[in-house]
Amino acid sequence: MSVFDEAPGTDAAIPGGAPDAVPARGRGPVVAALMMGMALAALDGTIVSTAVPQIVGDLGGFAVFSWLFSGYLLAVTVTLPVYGKLSDTFGRKPVLIAGVIVFLTGSVLCAFAWNMAALIAFRIVQGLGGGALQGTIQTIAADLYPLKERPRIQARLSTVWAASAVAGPALGGLLAESAGWRWIFLINVPVGMITLYLVGRYFTEPARTAPAGRPRVDWAGALCVFATGALLLTALVQGGVAWAWFSPPSLALFAGSAGCAALTVYVERRAAEPVIPGWVWRRRTIAAVNLALGGLGLLMVAPTVFLPTYAQSVLGLNPTAAGFVLSVMTLSWPLSAALSSRLYTRIGFRDTAITGITLALLILLAFPLLPFPGRAWQPALLMLLLGGALGLFQLPLIVGVQSTVGWSERGTTTASVLFCRQVGQSVGAALFGAVANATLAARLAHAPGPGPTGDLDSVAHALRHPADLSAEAADVLRRAVASAVDHVYLGAALAATASLLALLTLAPRRFPTLDHPARGSAPNPDRA
């Protein structure tokens, strides 16, 4: 039975509206534009971090500076589904160009911000453009290449993310010290202008079947999705930080998010062209990948957020060395992703992803077994292995799920999996932050002498300024941090288990893939 013989609401891939073949001519400049656009979005998540002291010293607002990151993340996350649907309706090119323009507008405004409130608002404007960059670039990459060649471009984009993770903090610190923190945002302008030129000059979307009637945009659904995500992410980001988890602000935000979610379902079920169509969750393949990558977002919080604190507070490394312990993961990830096609062409997308997440689960479980205090090479080795495992896990799922749909559904599908991954990161940051702080409170309840008894940040700060601590108290604090991070890694292992179960129970053994719907070829199931 072919994929078109499946019942409605299953994984039947519908290529309606798919364009003719994307010409190879001019593909190189387009790929360069995609990589530069991805670099804009990827760098902006890391380049600001090392410039925070200079920004706060100039503008003030230390109490709310975390919103420089949270506001950007929130805007990117809640706009992903909207841009995905718009790219399926109006084409990739206008959405990408609009996203770059909005991003550059936000960058210029950030450079001329006069106080912290203005800078946070302009960072949100940047995020509104960043959502278009992330989702649309991944979708265009799938449009440009047939299934057999798709891992190549996806590996290049993964390399951009890896390089940005390593270079971003160093570049931000260099610019902040030499030219001033405002150049962190102005440097985006020439890169973005080149991206706009390459896209406008070389990227031509082939003619496609025009939809019957005038395209309709589900603005009501888009507003509901935006409100639901904004309230939920605000509650997760600020809960336990700006206010207690069970305080009136937190409860009000969670209740508002639940109410908006119910309204979203109501509106989307009645919309002619919903922003989040029901088939995103009715098709087993897409639903399984959504849940699996949501688990990936959860587990990634452990190494990216908590490992640097562990390296500095427990191992006694300086910030640069602590960053290296984490950065080795970004070296093995793209290499593993690039090589994953050799495996999934033999055993299939699902089984390759299962292999990767199983290895990741074992590596996460090994972290609490490290000796105390241990050597720096020990967690670094685990992170190197973890990057390799996650490269086998993520890329086959993204390539596989994009290959199950035609052009007219690929933007929505890509946005849905990226949205779930982003939400997983936000949930993981809140959940594992609570786990770490609870562990610290329990470990420090009977700590000798005066010292911090609160959250992970205060303990880490005390260990970086040990003048007032006795050797015994410092040892207790280090052991408390080690226990807290161990528990976070165990939580990450549970997230990996959830991803594994989603693939085992929901994902079909064979992804019902289209070889390349843009070329008019017949659908071919994944033969693994």
Coordinates of N, CA and C in Angstrom, one line a residue, residues 17-146:
G17 N 0.1 21.4 -4.7 CA 0.7 22.8 -4.7 C 2.2 22.7 -4.8
A18 N 2.8 21.5 -4.8 CA 4.3 21.4 -4.9 C 4.8 22.0 -6.2
P19 N 5.9 22.8 -6.1 CA 6.5 23.4 -7.3 C 7.2 22.4 -8.2
D20 N 7.6 22.8 -9.3 CA 8.5 22.0 -10.2 C 9.9 22.0 -9.6
A21 N 10.8 21.3 -10.3 CA 12.1 21.1 -9.7 C 12.8 22.4 -9.5
V22 N 13.5 22.5 -8.3 CA 14.3 23.6 -8.0 C 15.6 23.5 -8.8
P23 N 15.9 24.5 -9.7 CA 17.1 24.4 -10.5 C 18.4 24.4 -9.7
A24 N 19.3 23.6 -10.1 CA 20.6 23.6 -9.4 C 21.4 24.9 -9.6
R25 N 21.1 25.5 -10.8 CA 21.9 26.8 -11.1 C 21.5 27.8 -10.0
G26 N 22.5 28.5 -9.5 CA 22.3 29.5 -8.5 C 22.1 29.0 -7.1
R27 N 22.2 27.6 -6.9 CA 21.9 27.1 -5.6 C 23.0 27.4 -4.6
G28 N 24.3 27.6 -5.1 CA 25.4 27.9 -4.2 C 25.2 29.2 -3.4
P29 N 24.9 30.3 -4.2 CA 24.6 31.6 -3.5 C 23.4 31.5 -2.5
V30 N 22.4 30.7 -2.9 CA 21.3 30.6 -2.0 C 21.7 29.9 -0.7
V31 N 22.5 28.8 -0.8 CA 23.0 28.1 0.4 C 23.8 29.0 1.2
A32 N 24.6 29.9 0.6 CA 25.4 30.8 1.4 C 24.5 31.8 2.1
A33 N 23.4 32.2 1.5 CA 22.5 33.1 2.1 C 21.8 32.4 3.3
L34 N 21.5 31.2 3.1 CA 20.8 30.4 4.2 C 21.8 30.3 5.4
M35 N 23.1 30.0 5.1 CA 24.0 29.9 6.2 C 24.3 31.2 6.9
M36 N 24.3 32.3 6.2 CA 24.5 33.6 6.8 C 23.2 34.0 7.6
G37 N 22.1 33.7 7.1 CA 20.8 34.0 7.8 C 20.7 33.2 9.1
M38 N 21.2 31.9 9.0 CA 21.2 31.0 10.2 C 22.2 31.5 11.2
A39 N 23.3 32.1 10.7 CA 24.3 32.6 11.6 C 23.8 33.8 12.4
L40 N 22.9 34.6 11.7 CA 22.3 35.8 12.4 C 21.5 35.3 13.6
A41 N 20.6 34.3 13.3 CA 19.8 33.8 14.4 C 20.5 33.1 15.5
A42 N 21.5 32.3 15.1 CA 22.3 31.5 16.1 C 23.2 32.4 16.9
L43 N 23.9 33.3 16.3 CA 24.8 34.1 17.1 C 24.1 35.0 18.1
D44 N 22.9 35.5 17.7 CA 22.2 36.4 18.6 C 21.8 35.8 19.9
G45 N 21.7 34.4 19.9 CA 21.4 33.8 21.2 C 22.5 33.7 22.2
T46 N 23.8 33.9 21.6 CA 25.0 33.7 22.5 C 25.9 34.9 22.6
I47 N 25.8 35.8 21.6 CA 26.8 36.9 21.5 C 26.6 37.9 22.6
V48 N 25.4 38.0 23.1 CA 25.0 39.1 24.1 C 25.5 38.7 25.5
S49 N 25.7 37.4 25.7 CA 25.9 36.9 27.1 C 27.1 37.6 27.8
T50 N 28.3 37.6 27.0 CA 29.5 38.1 27.7 C 29.5 39.7 27.7
A51 N 28.6 40.3 27.1 CA 28.6 41.8 27.1 C 27.6 42.3 28.2
V52 N 27.0 41.5 28.9 CA 26.0 41.9 29.9 C 26.6 42.9 30.9
P53 N 27.8 42.7 31.5 CA 28.3 43.6 32.4 C 28.4 45.0 31.8
Q54 N 28.9 45.2 30.6 CA 29.0 46.5 30.0 C 27.6 47.1 29.7
I55 N 26.7 46.3 29.3 CA 25.3 46.8 29.0 C 24.7 47.3 30.3
V56 N 24.8 46.5 31.3 CA 24.2 46.9 32.6 C 24.9 48.1 33.2
G57 N 26.2 48.2 33.0 CA 26.9 49.3 33.5 C 26.6 50.6 32.8
D58 N 26.2 50.5 31.5 CA 25.8 51.7 30.7 C 24.3 52.0 30.9
L59 N 23.4 51.0 30.9 CA 22.0 51.3 30.9 C 21.3 51.1 32.2
G60 N 22.0 50.3 33.1 CA 21.4 49.9 34.4 C 20.4 48.8 34.1
G61 N 19.5 48.6 35.1 CA 18.4 47.6 34.9 C 18.9 46.2 35.2
F62 N 19.8 46.0 36.2 CA 20.4 44.7 36.5 C 19.3 43.7 36.9
A63 N 18.2 44.2 37.5 CA 17.2 43.3 38.0 C 16.4 42.6 36.9
V64 N 16.4 43.2 35.7 CA 15.6 42.7 34.6 C 16.4 42.3 33.4
F65 N 17.7 42.3 33.5 CA 18.6 42.0 32.3 C 18.3 40.6 31.7
S66 N 17.8 39.7 32.5 CA 17.6 38.3 32.0 C 16.6 38.3 30.9
W67 N 15.8 39.4 30.8 CA 14.8 39.5 29.7 C 15.4 39.8 28.4
L68 N 16.7 40.2 28.4 CA 17.4 40.3 27.1 C 17.5 39.0 26.4
F69 N 17.5 37.9 27.1 CA 17.5 36.6 26.5 C 16.1 36.0 26.5
S70 N 15.4 36.1 27.6 CA 14.0 35.5 27.6 C 13.1 36.2 26.6
G71 N 13.2 37.5 26.5 CA 12.3 38.2 25.5 C 12.5 37.7 24.1
Y72 N 13.8 37.6 23.8 CA 14.2 37.1 22.4 C 13.7 35.7 22.2
L73 N 13.9 34.8 23.2 CA 13.5 33.4 23.0 C 12.0 33.3 22.9
L74 N 11.3 34.1 23.7 CA 9.8 34.1 23.7 C 9.3 34.5 22.3
A75 N 9.8 35.6 21.7 CA 9.4 36.0 20.4 C 9.7 35.0 19.3
V76 N 10.8 34.4 19.4 CA 11.2 33.4 18.4 C 10.2 32.2 18.4
T77 N 10.0 31.8 19.7 CA 9.2 30.5 19.9 C 7.8 30.7 19.4
V78 N 7.1 31.8 19.9 CA 5.7 31.9 19.6 C 5.4 32.3 18.1
T79 N 6.4 32.8 17.4 CA 6.1 33.1 16.0 C 6.5 32.0 15.0
L80 N 7.1 31.0 15.5 CA 7.5 29.9 14.6 C 6.3 29.3 13.8
P81 N 5.2 28.9 14.5 CA 4.1 28.3 13.8 C 3.5 29.3 12.8
V82 N 3.4 30.6 13.2 CA 2.8 31.6 12.3 C 3.6 31.7 11.0
Y83 N 4.9 31.8 11.1 CA 5.8 31.9 9.9 C 5.7 30.6 9.1
G84 N 5.7 29.5 9.7 CA 5.6 28.2 9.0 C 4.3 28.2 8.1
K85 N 3.2 28.6 8.6 CA 2.0 28.6 7.8 C 2.0 29.7 6.7
L86 N 2.6 30.9 7.1 CA 2.7 31.9 6.1 C 3.6 31.5 4.9
S87 N 4.7 30.7 5.2 CA 5.6 30.3 4.1 C 4.9 29.3 3.2
D88 N 4.0 28.5 3.8 CA 3.2 27.5 3.0 C 2.2 28.2 2.1
T89 N 1.7 29.3 2.6 CA 0.6 30.1 1.9 C 1.1 31.0 0.9
F90 N 2.2 31.8 1.2 CA 2.6 32.8 0.3 C 4.0 32.6 -0.3
G91 N 4.7 31.5 0.1 CA 6.0 31.2 -0.4 C 7.1 31.5 0.6
R92 N 8.2 30.9 0.4 CA 9.3 31.0 1.4 C 10.0 32.4 1.3
K93 N 10.2 32.8 0.0 CA 11.0 34.0 -0.2 C 10.5 35.3 0.5
P94 N 9.2 35.6 0.3 CA 8.7 36.8 1.0 C 8.8 36.8 2.5
V95 N 8.6 35.6 3.0 CA 8.6 35.4 4.5 C 10.0 35.6 5.0
L96 N 11.0 35.0 4.3 CA 12.4 35.1 4.7 C 12.9 36.5 4.6
I97 N 12.5 37.2 3.5 CA 13.0 38.6 3.3 C 12.4 39.5 4.4
A98 N 11.1 39.3 4.7 CA 10.4 40.0 5.7 C 11.1 39.8 7.1
G99 N 11.4 38.5 7.4 CA 12.1 38.2 8.6 C 13.4 38.8 8.8
V100 N 14.2 38.8 7.7 CA 15.5 39.5 7.8 C 15.4 41.0 8.0
I101 N 14.4 41.6 7.4 CA 14.2 43.0 7.5 C 13.8 43.4 9.0
V102 N 12.9 42.6 9.5 CA 12.4 42.8 10.9 C 13.6 42.6 11.9
F103 N 14.4 41.5 11.6 CA 15.6 41.3 12.5 C 16.6 42.4 12.4
L104 N 16.9 42.9 11.3 CA 17.8 44.0 11.1 C 17.3 45.3 11.8
T105 N 16.0 45.5 11.6 CA 15.4 46.7 12.2 C 15.5 46.6 13.8
G106 N 15.2 45.4 14.3 CA 15.4 45.2 15.8 C 16.9 45.4 16.2
S107 N 17.8 45.0 15.3 CA 19.2 45.1 15.6 C 19.7 46.6 15.7
V108 N 19.2 47.3 14.7 CA 19.6 48.8 14.7 C 18.9 49.5 15.9
L109 N 17.7 49.2 16.2 CA 17.1 49.8 17.4 C 17.8 49.4 18.7
C110 N 18.2 48.1 18.8 CA 19.0 47.7 20.0 C 20.2 48.5 20.1
A111 N 20.9 48.8 19.0 CA 22.2 49.5 19.1 C 22.0 51.0 19.6
F112 N 20.8 51.5 19.4 CA 20.5 52.9 19.9 C 19.6 52.9 21.1
A113 N 19.5 51.8 21.8 CA 18.6 51.8 23.0 C 19.1 52.8 24.0
W114 N 18.2 53.4 24.7 CA 18.6 54.4 25.7 C 18.5 54.0 27.2
N115 N 17.8 52.9 27.4 CA 17.7 52.3 28.7 C 17.4 50.8 28.6
M116 N 17.4 50.1 29.7 CA 17.2 48.6 29.6 C 15.8 48.2 29.1
A117 N 14.8 49.0 29.5 CA 13.4 48.7 29.0 C 13.4 48.7 27.5
A118 N 14.0 49.8 26.9 CA 14.0 49.9 25.4 C 14.7 48.8 24.8
L119 N 15.9 48.4 25.4 CA 16.7 47.4 24.8 C 15.9 46.0 24.8
I120 N 15.2 45.7 25.9 CA 14.4 44.5 26.0 C 13.3 44.5 24.9
A121 N 12.7 45.7 24.8 CA 11.6 45.8 23.8 C 12.2 45.5 22.4
F122 N 13.3 46.1 22.1 CA 13.9 45.9 20.7 C 14.5 44.5 20.5
R123 N 14.9 43.9 21.6 CA 15.3 42.5 21.5 C 14.1 41.6 21.1
I124 N 12.9 41.9 21.6 CA 11.7 41.2 21.2 C 11.4 41.4 19.7
V125 N 11.7 42.7 19.2 CA 11.5 42.9 17.8 C 12.5 42.0 17.0
Q126 N 13.7 41.9 17.5 CA 14.7 41.0 16.9 C 14.1 39.6 16.8
G127 N 13.6 39.1 17.9 CA 13.0 37.8 18.0 C 11.9 37.6 17.0
L128 N 11.1 38.6 16.8 CA 10.0 38.5 15.8 C 10.6 38.2 14.4
G129 N 11.7 38.7 14.1 CA 12.4 38.4 12.9 C 13.1 37.0 12.9
G130 N 13.7 36.7 14.1 CA 14.4 35.5 14.3 C 13.6 34.3 14.1
G131 N 12.3 34.3 14.5 CA 11.4 33.2 14.2 C 11.3 32.9 12.8
A132 N 11.2 33.9 11.9 CA 11.1 33.7 10.5 C 12.4 33.1 9.9
L133 N 13.6 33.5 10.5 CA 14.8 33.0 10.0 C 15.0 31.5 10.3
Q134 N 14.7 31.1 11.6 CA 14.9 29.7 11.9 C 14.1 28.8 11.2
G135 N 12.8 29.0 11.2 CA 11.9 28.1 10.5 C 12.0 28.1 9.0
T136 N 12.0 29.3 8.4 CA 12.0 29.3 6.9 C 13.3 28.8 6.3
I137 N 14.4 29.1 7.0 CA 15.7 28.6 6.4 C 15.7 27.1 6.4
Q138 N 15.3 26.5 7.5 CA 15.2 25.0 7.5 C 14.3 24.5 6.5
T139 N 13.2 25.2 6.2 CA 12.3 24.7 5.2 C 12.8 24.8 3.8
I140 N 13.5 26.0 3.5 CA 14.1 26.2 2.2 C 15.2 25.1 1.9
A141 N 15.9 24.8 3.0 CA 17.0 23.8 2.8 C 16.4 22.5 2.3
A142 N 15.2 22.1 2.9 CA 14.6 20.9 2.4 C 14.0 21.0 1.0
D143 N 13.6 22.2 0.7 CA 13.0 22.4 -0.7 C 14.1 22.3 -1.8
L144 N 15.3 22.8 -1.4 CA 16.4 22.9 -2.4 C 16.9 21.5 -2.9
Y145 N 16.9 20.5 -2.0 CA 17.6 19.3 -2.2 C 16.7 18.1 -2.1
P146 N 16.9 17.1 -3.0 CA 16.1 15.8 -2.8 C 16.6 15.1 -1.6

